[in-house]
mmCIF file of C-alpha atoms in Angstrom:
data_model
loop_
_atom_site.group_PDB
_atom_site.id
_atom_site.type_symbol
_atom_site.label_atom_id
_atom_site.label_comp_id
_atom_site.label_asym_id
_atom_site.label_seq_id
_atom_site.Cartn_x
_atom_site.Cartn_y
_atom_site.Cartn_z
ATOM 1 C CA MET V 1 -6.391 2.898 26.616
ATOM 2 C CA ASN V 2 -5.827 6.387 25.284
ATOM 3 C CA LYS V 3 -6.220 6.939 21.578
ATOM 4 C CA ILE V 4 -3.065 7.113 19.471
ATOM 5 C CA ARG V 5 -2.567 10.692 18.266
ATOM 6 C CA MET V 6 -2.107 11.079 14.498
ATOM 7 C CA GLY V 7 -0.940 13.950 12.343
ATOM 8 C CA MET V 8 -1.429 14.086 8.583
ATOM 9 C CA VAL V 9 0.551 15.582 5.723
ATOM 10 C CA GLY V 10 -1.587 16.111 2.621
ATOM 11 C CA GLY V 11 -5.181 14.991 2.315
ATOM 12 C CA GLY V 12 -6.796 18.435 2.295
ATOM 13 C CA GLN V 13 -9.853 19.675 0.458
ATOM 14 C CA GLY V 14 -10.352 17.900 -2.870
ATOM 15 C CA ALA V 15 -7.901 15.098 -2.090
ATOM 16 C CA PHE V 16 -9.296 11.582 -2.572
ATOM 17 C CA ILE V 17 -6.958 9.326 -0.629
ATOM 18 C CA GLY V 18 -6.676 11.555 2.438
ATOM 19 C CA ALA V 19 -10.357 11.115 3.258
ATOM 20 C CA VAL V 20 -10.014 7.355 2.790
ATOM 21 C CA HIS V 21 -7.066 7.273 5.195
ATOM 22 C CA ARG V 22 -9.050 9.192 7.810
ATOM 23 C CA MET V 23 -12.080 6.918 7.535
ATOM 24 C CA ALA V 24 -9.832 3.878 7.871
ATOM 25 C CA ALA V 25 -7.949 5.371 10.804
ATOM 26 C CA PHE V 26 -11.124 6.245 12.698
ATOM 27 C CA LEU V 27 -13.049 3.006 12.099
ATOM 28 C CA ASP V 28 -11.926 1.198 15.256
ATOM 29 C CA GLY V 29 -11.924 4.224 17.552
ATOM 30 C CA ASN V 30 -8.256 3.900 18.470
ATOM 31 C CA ILE V 31 -6.839 6.907 16.591
ATOM 32 C CA GLU V 32 -7.378 10.634 17.017
ATOM 33 C CA LEU V 33 -6.380 13.195 14.370
ATOM 34 C CA VAL V 34 -4.808 16.065 16.300
ATOM 35 C CA CYS V 35 -2.914 18.077 13.693
ATOM 36 C CA GLY V 36 -2.042 18.371 10.045
ATOM 37 C CA ALA V 37 -0.319 20.163 7.212
ATOM 38 C CA PHE V 38 -3.133 19.372 4.820
ATOM 39 C CA SER V 39 -1.966 21.450 1.869
ATOM 40 C CA SER V 40 1.074 23.322 0.618
ATOM 41 C CA ASN V 41 -1.252 26.326 0.523
ATOM 42 C CA ALA V 42 -1.436 27.698 4.075
ATOM 43 C CA GLU V 43 -4.972 29.029 3.737
ATOM 44 C CA ARG V 44 -6.250 25.756 2.276
ATOM 45 C CA SER V 45 -4.529 23.820 5.050
ATOM 46 C CA GLN V 46 -6.345 25.965 7.624
ATOM 47 C CA GLN V 47 -9.679 25.523 5.860
ATOM 48 C CA SER V 48 -9.167 21.775 5.579
ATOM 49 C CA GLY V 49 -8.314 21.529 9.260
ATOM 50 C CA ALA V 50 -11.374 23.566 10.198
ATOM 51 C CA ASP V 51 -13.547 21.155 8.194
ATOM 52 C CA LEU V 52 -12.066 18.342 10.294
ATOM 53 C CA ASN V 53 -12.534 20.198 13.606
ATOM 54 C CA ILE V 54 -8.801 20.489 14.206
ATOM 55 C CA ALA V 55 -7.675 23.323 16.472
ATOM 56 C CA GLN V 56 -6.525 26.297 14.382
ATOM 57 C CA GLN V 57 -3.084 26.451 16.002
ATOM 58 C CA ARG V 58 -2.472 22.826 14.965
ATOM 59 C CA CYS V 59 -3.311 23.334 11.286
ATOM 60 C CA TYR V 60 0.116 24.071 9.923
ATOM 61 C CA ALA V 61 1.304 25.895 6.820
ATOM 62 C CA SER V 62 3.965 23.254 6.094
ATOM 63 C CA TYR V 63 5.065 19.844 7.285
ATOM 64 C CA GLN V 64 8.343 21.382 8.454
ATOM 65 C CA GLU V 65 6.454 23.743 10.732
ATOM 66 C CA MET V 66 4.286 20.883 11.965
ATOM 67 C CA PHE V 67 7.166 18.637 13.013
ATOM 68 C CA GLU V 68 9.030 21.477 14.713
ATOM 69 C CA GLN V 69 6.037 22.735 16.681
ATOM 70 C CA GLU V 70 4.600 19.315 17.529
ATOM 71 C CA ALA V 71 7.977 18.177 18.861
ATOM 72 C CA ALA V 72 7.961 21.181 21.213
ATOM 73 C CA LEU V 73 4.630 20.190 22.788
ATOM 74 C CA PRO V 74 4.410 18.085 25.966
ATOM 75 C CA ALA V 75 4.657 14.358 25.262
ATOM 76 C CA GLU V 76 1.051 13.745 26.275
ATOM 77 C CA GLN V 77 -0.223 16.259 23.688
ATOM 78 C CA ARG V 78 1.977 15.953 20.622
ATOM 79 C CA MET V 79 1.169 13.637 17.739
ATOM 80 C CA GLU V 80 2.641 10.157 17.943
ATOM 81 C CA PHE V 81 2.704 9.250 14.259
ATOM 82 C CA VAL V 82 2.159 10.932 10.923
ATOM 83 C CA ALA V 83 0.154 9.641 7.971
ATOM 84 C CA ILE V 84 1.698 10.714 4.654
ATOM 85 C CA VAL V 85 -0.923 11.067 1.913
ATOM 86 C CA THR V 86 0.838 13.330 -0.586
ATOM 87 C CA PRO V 87 1.953 12.724 -4.177
ATOM 88 C CA ASN V 88 4.972 10.412 -4.404
ATOM 89 C CA TYR V 89 7.702 13.051 -4.660
ATOM 90 C CA LEU V 90 6.992 14.283 -1.126
ATOM 91 C CA HIS V 91 6.934 10.879 0.594
ATOM 92 C CA PHE V 92 10.656 10.747 1.325
ATOM 93 C CA PRO V 93 11.321 14.284 2.583
ATOM 94 C CA VAL V 94 8.256 14.138 4.855
ATOM 95 C CA ALA V 95 9.129 10.677 6.207
ATOM 96 C CA LYS V 96 12.778 11.685 6.679
ATOM 97 C CA MET V 97 11.954 14.731 8.766
ATOM 98 C CA ALA V 98 9.325 12.853 10.783
ATOM 99 C CA ILE V 99 11.798 10.102 11.669
ATOM 100 C CA GLU V 100 14.504 12.626 12.562
ATOM 101 C CA TYR V 101 12.056 14.306 14.953
ATOM 102 C CA GLY V 102 11.130 10.964 16.525
ATOM 103 C CA PHE V 103 7.666 10.479 15.024
ATOM 104 C CA HIS V 104 6.457 7.133 13.703
ATOM 105 C CA VAL V 105 5.414 7.065 10.026
ATOM 106 C CA LEU V 106 2.585 5.405 8.119
ATOM 107 C CA SER V 107 3.006 6.277 4.442
ATOM 108 C CA ASP V 108 0.951 5.823 1.350
ATOM 109 C CA LYS V 109 2.664 3.757 -1.306
ATOM 110 C CA PRO V 110 4.981 3.775 -3.176
ATOM 111 C CA ALA V 111 7.306 4.716 -0.350
ATOM 112 C CA THR V 112 9.400 7.193 -2.340
ATOM 113 C CA ILE V 113 9.857 8.554 -5.844
ATOM 114 C CA ASP V 114 12.827 6.258 -6.609
ATOM 115 C CA LEU V 115 14.816 3.335 -5.243
ATOM 116 C CA ALA V 116 17.708 5.507 -4.055
ATOM 117 C CA GLU V 117 15.345 7.361 -1.721
ATOM 118 C CA ALA V 118 13.871 4.082 -0.440
ATOM 119 C CA LEU V 119 17.359 2.808 0.409
ATOM 120 C CA ALA V 120 18.184 6.113 2.102
ATOM 121 C CA LEU V 121 14.981 5.760 4.127
ATOM 122 C CA GLN V 122 15.982 2.234 5.131
ATOM 123 C CA SER V 123 19.373 3.503 6.297
ATOM 124 C CA LEU V 124 17.735 6.331 8.225
ATOM 125 C CA LEU V 125 15.418 3.935 10.069
ATOM 126 C CA GLU V 126 18.411 1.861 11.143
ATOM 127 C CA GLN V 127 19.758 4.965 12.887
ATOM 128 C CA HIS V 128 16.529 5.995 14.661
ATOM 129 C CA ASN V 129 14.187 4.238 17.056
ATOM 130 C CA THR V 130 10.968 4.854 15.116
ATOM 131 C CA LEU V 131 8.379 2.710 13.360
ATOM 132 C CA TYR V 132 7.584 2.780 9.643
ATOM 133 C CA GLY V 133 4.549 1.312 7.902
ATOM 134 C CA LEU V 134 3.307 1.319 4.316
ATOM 135 C CA THR V 135 -0.349 1.164 3.329
ATOM 136 C CA HIS V 136 -0.504 -1.820 1.009
ATOM 137 C CA THR V 137 -4.238 -1.909 1.579
ATOM 138 C CA TYR V 138 -5.126 -5.165 -0.115
ATOM 139 C CA ASN V 139 -3.179 -7.228 2.406
ATOM 140 C CA GLY V 140 -5.839 -6.159 4.905
ATOM 141 C CA TYR V 141 -8.684 -8.226 3.468
ATOM 142 C CA PRO V 142 -9.620 -11.205 5.695
ATOM 143 C CA MET V 143 -9.714 -13.673 2.808
ATOM 144 C CA VAL V 144 -6.314 -12.509 1.569
ATOM 145 C CA LYS V 145 -4.960 -13.410 4.998
ATOM 146 C CA GLN V 146 -6.748 -16.757 4.795
ATOM 147 C CA ALA V 147 -5.191 -17.335 1.370
ATOM 148 C CA LYS V 148 -1.751 -16.608 2.824
ATOM 149 C CA HIS V 149 -2.461 -19.115 5.602
ATOM 150 C CA LEU V 150 -3.506 -21.826 3.138
ATOM 151 C CA VAL V 151 -0.297 -21.410 1.142
ATOM 152 C CA ALA V 152 1.849 -21.427 4.289
ATOM 153 C CA SER V 153 0.096 -24.521 5.672
ATOM 154 C CA GLY V 154 0.890 -26.512 2.520
ATOM 155 C CA GLU V 155 -2.708 -26.834 1.356
ATOM 156 C CA LEU V 156 -1.674 -26.010 -2.222
ATOM 157 C CA GLY V 157 1.517 -28.049 -2.157
ATOM 158 C CA ASN V 158 4.502 -26.562 -3.944
ATOM 159 C CA VAL V 159 3.611 -23.260 -5.665
ATOM 160 C CA ILE V 160 4.356 -23.517 -9.380
ATOM 161 C CA LYS V 161 2.548 -20.550 -10.961
ATOM 162 C CA ILE V 162 1.189 -17.151 -9.867
ATOM 163 C CA VAL V 163 -1.066 -14.901 -11.945
ATOM 164 C CA VAL V 164 -1.976 -11.465 -10.607
ATOM 165 C CA GLU V 165 -3.948 -8.760 -12.396
ATOM 166 C CA TYR V 166 -4.882 -5.186 -11.538
ATOM 167 C CA SER V 167 -6.930 -3.554 -14.280
ATOM 168 C CA GLN V 168 -8.599 -0.147 -14.303
ATOM 169 C CA GLY V 169 -10.091 1.998 -17.061
ATOM 170 C CA TRP V 170 -9.997 5.478 -15.583
ATOM 171 C CA LEU V 171 -7.142 6.782 -17.791
ATOM 172 C CA ALA V 172 -8.342 5.319 -21.086
ATOM 173 C CA SER V 173 -8.872 8.705 -22.747
ATOM 174 C CA LYS V 174 -6.883 11.897 -23.162
ATOM 175 C CA ASP V 175 -9.830 13.669 -21.561
ATOM 176 C CA ASP V 176 -9.262 11.673 -18.372
ATOM 177 C CA GLU V 177 -6.019 13.542 -17.671
ATOM 178 C CA THR V 178 -7.659 16.726 -16.377
ATOM 179 C CA SER V 179 -8.483 15.523 -12.856
ATOM 180 C CA LYS V 180 -6.232 16.313 -9.898
ATOM 181 C CA GLN V 181 -5.664 12.591 -9.306
ATOM 182 C CA ALA V 182 -4.562 11.994 -12.901
ATOM 183 C CA SER V 183 -2.416 15.078 -13.418
ATOM 184 C CA TRP V 184 0.215 14.337 -10.768
ATOM 185 C CA ARG V 185 0.296 10.590 -11.492
ATOM 186 C CA LEU V 186 1.203 11.319 -15.111
ATOM 187 C CA ASP V 187 3.885 13.869 -14.192
ATOM 188 C CA PRO V 188 7.351 12.255 -13.816
ATOM 189 C CA LYS V 189 8.452 15.028 -11.448
ATOM 190 C CA LYS V 190 5.693 14.139 -8.983
ATOM 191 C CA SER V 191 5.045 10.460 -9.693
ATOM 192 C CA GLY V 192 8.436 9.041 -10.645
ATOM 193 C CA ILE V 193 9.409 6.983 -13.670
ATOM 194 C CA SER V 194 6.139 5.051 -13.884
ATOM 195 C CA CYS V 195 2.428 5.736 -13.700
ATOM 196 C CA CYS V 196 0.715 2.362 -14.095
ATOM 197 C CA MET V 197 3.385 0.163 -12.506
ATOM 198 C CA GLY V 198 4.096 2.742 -9.816
ATOM 199 C CA ASP V 199 0.432 3.220 -8.956
ATOM 200 C CA ILE V 200 -1.163 -0.234 -9.218
ATOM 201 C CA GLY V 201 1.418 -2.687 -10.580
ATOM 202 C CA VAL V 202 3.366 -2.384 -7.343
ATOM 203 C CA HIS V 203 0.206 -3.314 -5.405
ATOM 204 C CA ALA V 204 -0.175 -6.438 -7.526
ATOM 205 C CA ALA V 205 3.463 -7.427 -7.036
ATOM 206 C CA ASN V 206 3.206 -6.910 -3.297
ATOM 207 C CA LEU V 207 0.006 -8.974 -3.078
ATOM 208 C CA ALA V 208 1.628 -11.882 -4.951
ATOM 209 C CA GLU V 209 4.660 -11.838 -2.644
ATOM 210 C CA TYR V 210 2.572 -11.392 0.520
ATOM 211 C CA VAL V 211 0.223 -14.311 -0.079
ATOM 212 C CA SER V 212 2.801 -16.700 -1.549
ATOM 213 C CA ALA V 213 5.613 -15.751 0.884
ATOM 214 C CA LEU V 214 7.881 -15.909 -2.189
ATOM 215 C CA THR V 215 9.942 -13.105 -3.671
ATOM 216 C CA ILE V 216 10.204 -12.044 -7.301
ATOM 217 C CA THR V 217 13.734 -12.776 -8.471
ATOM 218 C CA GLN V 218 13.578 -12.144 -12.249
ATOM 219 C CA LEU V 219 11.277 -10.361 -14.655
ATOM 220 C CA CYS V 220 10.627 -9.667 -18.319
ATOM 221 C CA ALA V 221 8.516 -6.573 -18.940
ATOM 222 C CA ASP V 222 6.548 -4.913 -21.724
ATOM 223 C CA LEU V 223 5.195 -1.491 -20.679
ATOM 224 C CA GLU V 224 3.164 0.713 -22.966
ATOM 225 C CA THR V 225 2.004 4.308 -23.207
ATOM 226 C CA THR V 226 -1.229 3.919 -25.153
ATOM 227 C CA VAL V 227 -2.529 7.498 -25.102
ATOM 228 C CA ALA V 228 -0.709 10.016 -27.276
ATOM 229 C CA ASP V 229 1.704 12.488 -25.662
ATOM 230 C CA ARG V 230 1.780 10.785 -22.277
ATOM 231 C CA GLN V 231 5.221 10.594 -20.690
ATOM 232 C CA LEU V 232 4.580 7.571 -18.469
ATOM 233 C CA ASP V 233 3.230 4.046 -18.926
ATOM 234 C CA ASP V 234 -0.487 3.345 -18.576
ATOM 235 C CA ASP V 235 -0.451 -0.407 -19.333
ATOM 236 C CA GLY V 236 1.947 -3.290 -18.855
ATOM 237 C CA THR V 237 2.567 -7.029 -18.834
ATOM 238 C CA VAL V 238 5.348 -8.573 -16.760
ATOM 239 C CA LEU V 239 6.571 -12.176 -16.756
ATOM 240 C CA LEU V 240 7.887 -13.223 -13.356
ATOM 241 C CA ARG V 241 10.150 -15.820 -11.808
ATOM 242 C CA PHE V 242 9.936 -16.434 -8.062
ATOM 243 C CA SER V 243 12.422 -17.519 -5.419
ATOM 244 C CA ASN V 244 11.256 -21.163 -5.409
ATOM 245 C CA GLY V 245 11.381 -21.461 -9.214
ATOM 246 C CA ALA V 246 7.676 -20.734 -9.763
ATOM 247 C CA LYS V 247 6.695 -18.750 -12.858
ATOM 248 C CA GLY V 248 4.208 -15.912 -12.943
ATOM 249 C CA VAL V 249 2.420 -13.219 -14.914
ATOM 250 C CA LEU V 250 1.518 -9.719 -13.718
ATOM 251 C CA LEU V 251 -0.966 -7.644 -15.706
ATOM 252 C CA ALA V 252 -1.555 -3.988 -14.842
ATOM 253 C CA SER V 253 -3.586 -1.506 -16.834
ATOM 254 C CA GLN V 254 -5.225 1.892 -16.383
ATOM 255 C CA VAL V 255 -6.698 1.948 -19.891
ATOM 256 C CA SER V 256 -8.890 -1.175 -19.776
ATOM 257 C CA ILE V 257 -12.235 0.460 -20.509
ATOM 258 C CA GLY V 258 -15.000 -0.631 -18.173
ATOM 259 C CA GLU V 259 -12.740 -1.997 -15.459
ATOM 260 C CA GLU V 260 -12.994 -0.501 -11.974
ATOM 261 C CA ASN V 261 -10.448 -1.864 -9.481
ATOM 262 C CA ASN V 262 -10.188 -5.353 -10.889
ATOM 263 C CA LEU V 263 -7.511 -6.864 -8.672
ATOM 264 C CA ARG V 264 -7.358 -10.650 -8.981
ATOM 265 C CA LEU V 265 -4.852 -13.183 -7.652
ATOM 266 C CA ARG V 266 -4.496 -16.844 -8.635
ATOM 267 C CA ILE V 267 -1.909 -19.147 -7.095
ATOM 268 C CA TYR V 268 -1.425 -22.655 -8.498
ATOM 269 C CA GLY V 269 0.267 -25.397 -6.494
ATOM 270 C CA ASP V 270 0.964 -29.010 -7.425
ATOM 271 C CA LYS V 271 -1.935 -30.112 -5.180
ATOM 272 C CA LYS V 272 -4.520 -27.323 -5.287
ATOM 273 C CA SER V 273 -4.981 -23.726 -6.408
ATOM 274 C CA LEU V 274 -6.710 -20.656 -5.018
ATOM 275 C CA GLU V 275 -8.296 -17.530 -6.443
ATOM 276 C CA TRP V 276 -9.244 -14.232 -4.804
ATOM 277 C CA TRP V 277 -10.929 -11.275 -6.509
ATOM 278 C CA GLN V 278 -11.325 -7.815 -4.988
ATOM 279 C CA MET V 279 -14.719 -7.310 -6.623
ATOM 280 C CA GLU V 280 -16.001 -10.169 -4.390
ATOM 281 C CA PRO V 281 -13.570 -9.820 -1.476
ATOM 282 C CA ASN V 282 -15.416 -12.033 1.036
ATOM 283 C CA THR V 283 -14.958 -15.073 -1.216
ATOM 284 C CA LEU V 284 -11.886 -17.249 -1.671
ATOM 285 C CA TRP V 285 -11.978 -20.145 -4.144
ATOM 286 C CA LEU V 286 -10.019 -23.331 -3.443
ATOM 287 C CA LYS V 287 -9.734 -25.729 -6.384
ATOM 288 C CA SER V 288 -8.310 -29.200 -6.956
ATOM 289 C CA ALA V 289 -8.099 -31.744 -9.769
ATOM 290 C CA ASP V 290 -10.230 -34.473 -8.172
ATOM 291 C CA GLN V 291 -12.559 -32.730 -5.690
ATOM 292 C CA PRO V 292 -15.389 -30.205 -6.024
ATOM 293 C CA THR V 293 -14.289 -26.587 -6.007
ATOM 294 C CA GLN V 294 -14.747 -25.006 -2.579
ATOM 295 C CA MET V 295 -16.101 -21.501 -2.071
ATOM 296 C CA LEU V 296 -14.719 -20.223 1.238
ATOM 297 C CA ARG V 297 -16.615 -17.298 2.735
ATOM 298 C CA ALA V 298 -15.419 -14.818 5.330
ATOM 299 C CA GLY V 299 -16.653 -15.805 8.767
ATOM 300 C CA VAL V 300 -17.963 -19.224 7.745
ATOM 301 C CA GLY V 301 -16.154 -22.265 9.115
ATOM 302 C CA GLU V 302 -12.646 -22.352 10.490
ATOM 303 C CA MET V 303 -10.374 -19.436 9.677
ATOM 304 C CA CYS V 304 -6.824 -18.585 10.684
ATOM 305 C CA ASP V 305 -6.280 -16.096 13.485
ATOM 306 C CA GLN V 306 -5.154 -13.282 11.182
ATOM 307 C CA ALA V 307 -8.289 -13.640 9.047
ATOM 308 C CA LEU V 308 -10.514 -13.700 12.150
ATOM 309 C CA ASN V 309 -8.811 -10.616 13.568
ATOM 310 C CA ALA V 310 -9.455 -8.796 10.285
ATOM 311 C CA MET V 311 -13.228 -9.404 10.363
ATOM 312 C CA ARG V 312 -15.566 -6.926 12.004
ATOM 313 C CA THR V 313 -19.055 -8.209 11.208
ATOM 314 C CA PRO V 314 -20.865 -11.557 11.455
ATOM 315 C CA ALA V 315 -20.836 -13.879 8.448
ATOM 316 C CA GLY V 316 -23.060 -12.690 5.627
ATOM 317 C CA HIS V 317 -22.368 -8.991 6.114
ATOM 318 C CA PRO V 318 -20.046 -7.706 3.382
ATOM 319 C CA GLU V 319 -16.822 -5.975 4.292
ATOM 320 C CA GLY V 320 -14.688 -4.198 1.752
ATOM 321 C CA TYR V 321 -11.996 -1.699 0.918
ATOM 322 C CA LEU V 322 -12.400 0.635 3.894
ATOM 323 C CA GLU V 323 -12.321 -2.250 6.349
ATOM 324 C CA ALA V 324 -9.208 -3.673 4.673
ATOM 325 C CA PHE V 325 -7.591 -0.243 4.844
ATOM 326 C CA ALA V 326 -8.613 0.042 8.501
ATOM 327 C CA ASN V 327 -6.908 -3.280 9.229
ATOM 328 C CA VAL V 328 -3.577 -1.768 8.190
ATOM 329 C CA TYR V 329 -4.177 1.138 10.582
ATOM 330 C CA GLN V 330 -5.385 -1.176 13.337
ATOM 331 C CA ASN V 331 -2.296 -3.372 13.057
ATOM 332 C CA PHE V 332 -0.091 -0.283 13.050
ATOM 333 C CA VAL V 333 -1.806 0.908 16.247
ATOM 334 C CA GLY V 334 -0.961 -2.450 17.816
ATOM 335 C CA GLN V 335 2.622 -1.988 16.693
ATOM 336 C CA VAL V 336 2.805 1.505 18.247
ATOM 337 C CA ARG V 337 1.304 0.276 21.529
ATOM 338 C CA ALA V 338 3.799 -2.606 21.655
ATOM 339 C CA PHE V 339 6.623 -0.128 21.010
ATOM 340 C CA GLN V 340 5.424 2.041 23.890
ATOM 341 C CA ARG V 341 5.366 -0.968 26.223
ATOM 342 C CA GLY V 342 8.856 -2.046 25.191
ATOM 343 C CA GLU V 343 7.549 -5.241 23.581
ATOM 344 C CA ASP V 344 8.158 -6.775 20.158
ATOM 345 C CA ALA V 345 7.092 -4.045 17.728
ATOM 346 C CA SER V 346 8.385 -5.568 14.498
ATOM 347 C CA ASN V 347 6.446 -5.201 11.271
ATOM 348 C CA GLU V 348 6.442 -8.982 10.846
ATOM 349 C CA THR V 349 4.873 -9.655 14.244
ATOM 350 C CA HIS V 350 2.153 -7.077 13.719
ATOM 351 C CA ASP V 351 1.521 -7.876 10.050
ATOM 352 C CA VAL V 352 2.288 -4.344 8.847
ATOM 353 C CA PRO V 353 4.076 -3.761 5.515
ATOM 354 C CA GLY V 354 7.274 -1.895 6.319
ATOM 355 C CA ILE V 355 10.589 -0.730 4.945
ATOM 356 C CA THR V 356 11.380 -4.143 3.429
ATOM 357 C CA GLU V 357 8.231 -3.926 1.310
ATOM 358 C CA ALA V 358 9.004 -0.279 0.605
ATOM 359 C CA VAL V 359 12.410 -1.106 -0.872
ATOM 360 C CA ARG V 360 11.101 -4.129 -2.783
ATOM 361 C CA GLY V 361 8.261 -2.047 -4.195
ATOM 362 C CA MET V 362 10.562 0.645 -5.524
ATOM 363 C CA ALA V 363 12.938 -2.019 -6.852
ATOM 364 C CA PHE V 364 10.038 -3.673 -8.675
ATOM 365 C CA ILE V 365 9.006 -0.379 -10.301
ATOM 366 C CA GLU V 366 12.500 0.603 -11.432
ATOM 367 C CA ASN V 367 13.523 -2.883 -12.565
ATOM 368 C CA THR V 368 10.285 -3.274 -14.536
ATOM 369 C CA VAL V 369 10.741 0.030 -16.356
ATOM 370 C CA ARG V 370 14.384 -0.791 -17.076
ATOM 371 C CA ALA V 371 13.519 -4.266 -18.346
ATOM 372 C CA SER V 372 10.857 -2.892 -20.656
ATOM 373 C CA GLN V 373 13.394 -0.533 -22.213
ATOM 374 C CA SER V 374 15.882 -3.351 -22.810
ATOM 375 C CA ASP V 375 16.179 -5.846 -25.664
ATOM 376 C CA MET V 376 17.356 -8.483 -23.208
ATOM 377 C CA LYS V 377 14.638 -10.915 -22.130
ATOM 378 C CA TRP V 378 15.219 -11.699 -18.440
ATOM 379 C CA HIS V 379 16.469 -9.315 -15.770
ATOM 380 C CA GLN V 380 17.381 -9.941 -12.160
ATOM 381 C CA LEU V 381 15.234 -7.961 -9.744
ATOM 382 C CA SER V 382 17.910 -6.015 -7.913
ATOM 383 C CA CYS V 383 17.264 -3.955 -4.769
ATOM 384 C CA ALA V 384 20.462 -1.976 -5.341
ATOM 385 C CA THR V 385 20.836 1.191 -7.377
ATOM 386 C CA GLU V 386 23.043 1.130 -10.465
#
């Protein structure tokens, strides 16, 4: 089969996440980067494209120019989807124009800068025959998929409590604000109304909903700005209530000194519980009250189909973040190929986070910030704007 042709907006020289997206996209050999608007600076976009061996005429000065000129190319040459790897405030306008020009979209999260834009994006997708995916990377780990399978199969019984934590320490000091990655995340005009919850808290919320197959219905939030003169939160604790009545706690922090990307999920049922930790991603713990705790390892013993499909190496060979990221791209490729064949190309069938997760993510961010600013304890998680 021919490779799927990808364009990219953002991700030029000095950008962290753009390089990660490209490595993930290329891992399985099914995607080819053919064009890009890699920077808002035309010269830097050209230089970035040259570094990536992209033809000069397909290194564009703006995303607007890219969509217009790519759409004019013959169908067998033009890009088929665009990866959006810009700061948050550009996600919506880039995705909107891509969809209007008939290109599929795979966007970094959060989907937009606010909930209103996410709902507008949802409406736009209902009017156009294009695909939309969101890179909630952590869903791509094999043992996360196995955890989801165990919950769905009833191994844990009825879920009664969920605890999810995502702790980092990279913004613990005022001096940490000087990097390119920090500066835009702490700027409300580019990041939105939240830094910590918008950057990593939304990942934690999505992971809890993905594995449990439950939705957050209510929350009580306490967000904090711990470093002087910051405009946005850098730490937070959120109490959760889920659609089946289960209770939960979500901890997110970017000022926990010494932490790297400490993402941990625990789900407690009335029969058993499970625990997964990103720092040891090939391991899933299954615990019960009257049996020895089981350590499940990727590739060892029976695994569900989705977990098996997410593994690339034999048991005993560690796989990590890039492979999990690549699984999102690989599933999206399968979705695009199904679309081209006229088959079922739904996000659910292909296990790709989509517009539903995009809207829920933005709703989580906005509802959490609003709840933290309120004296009222519990708030409904609403996916509608006020």
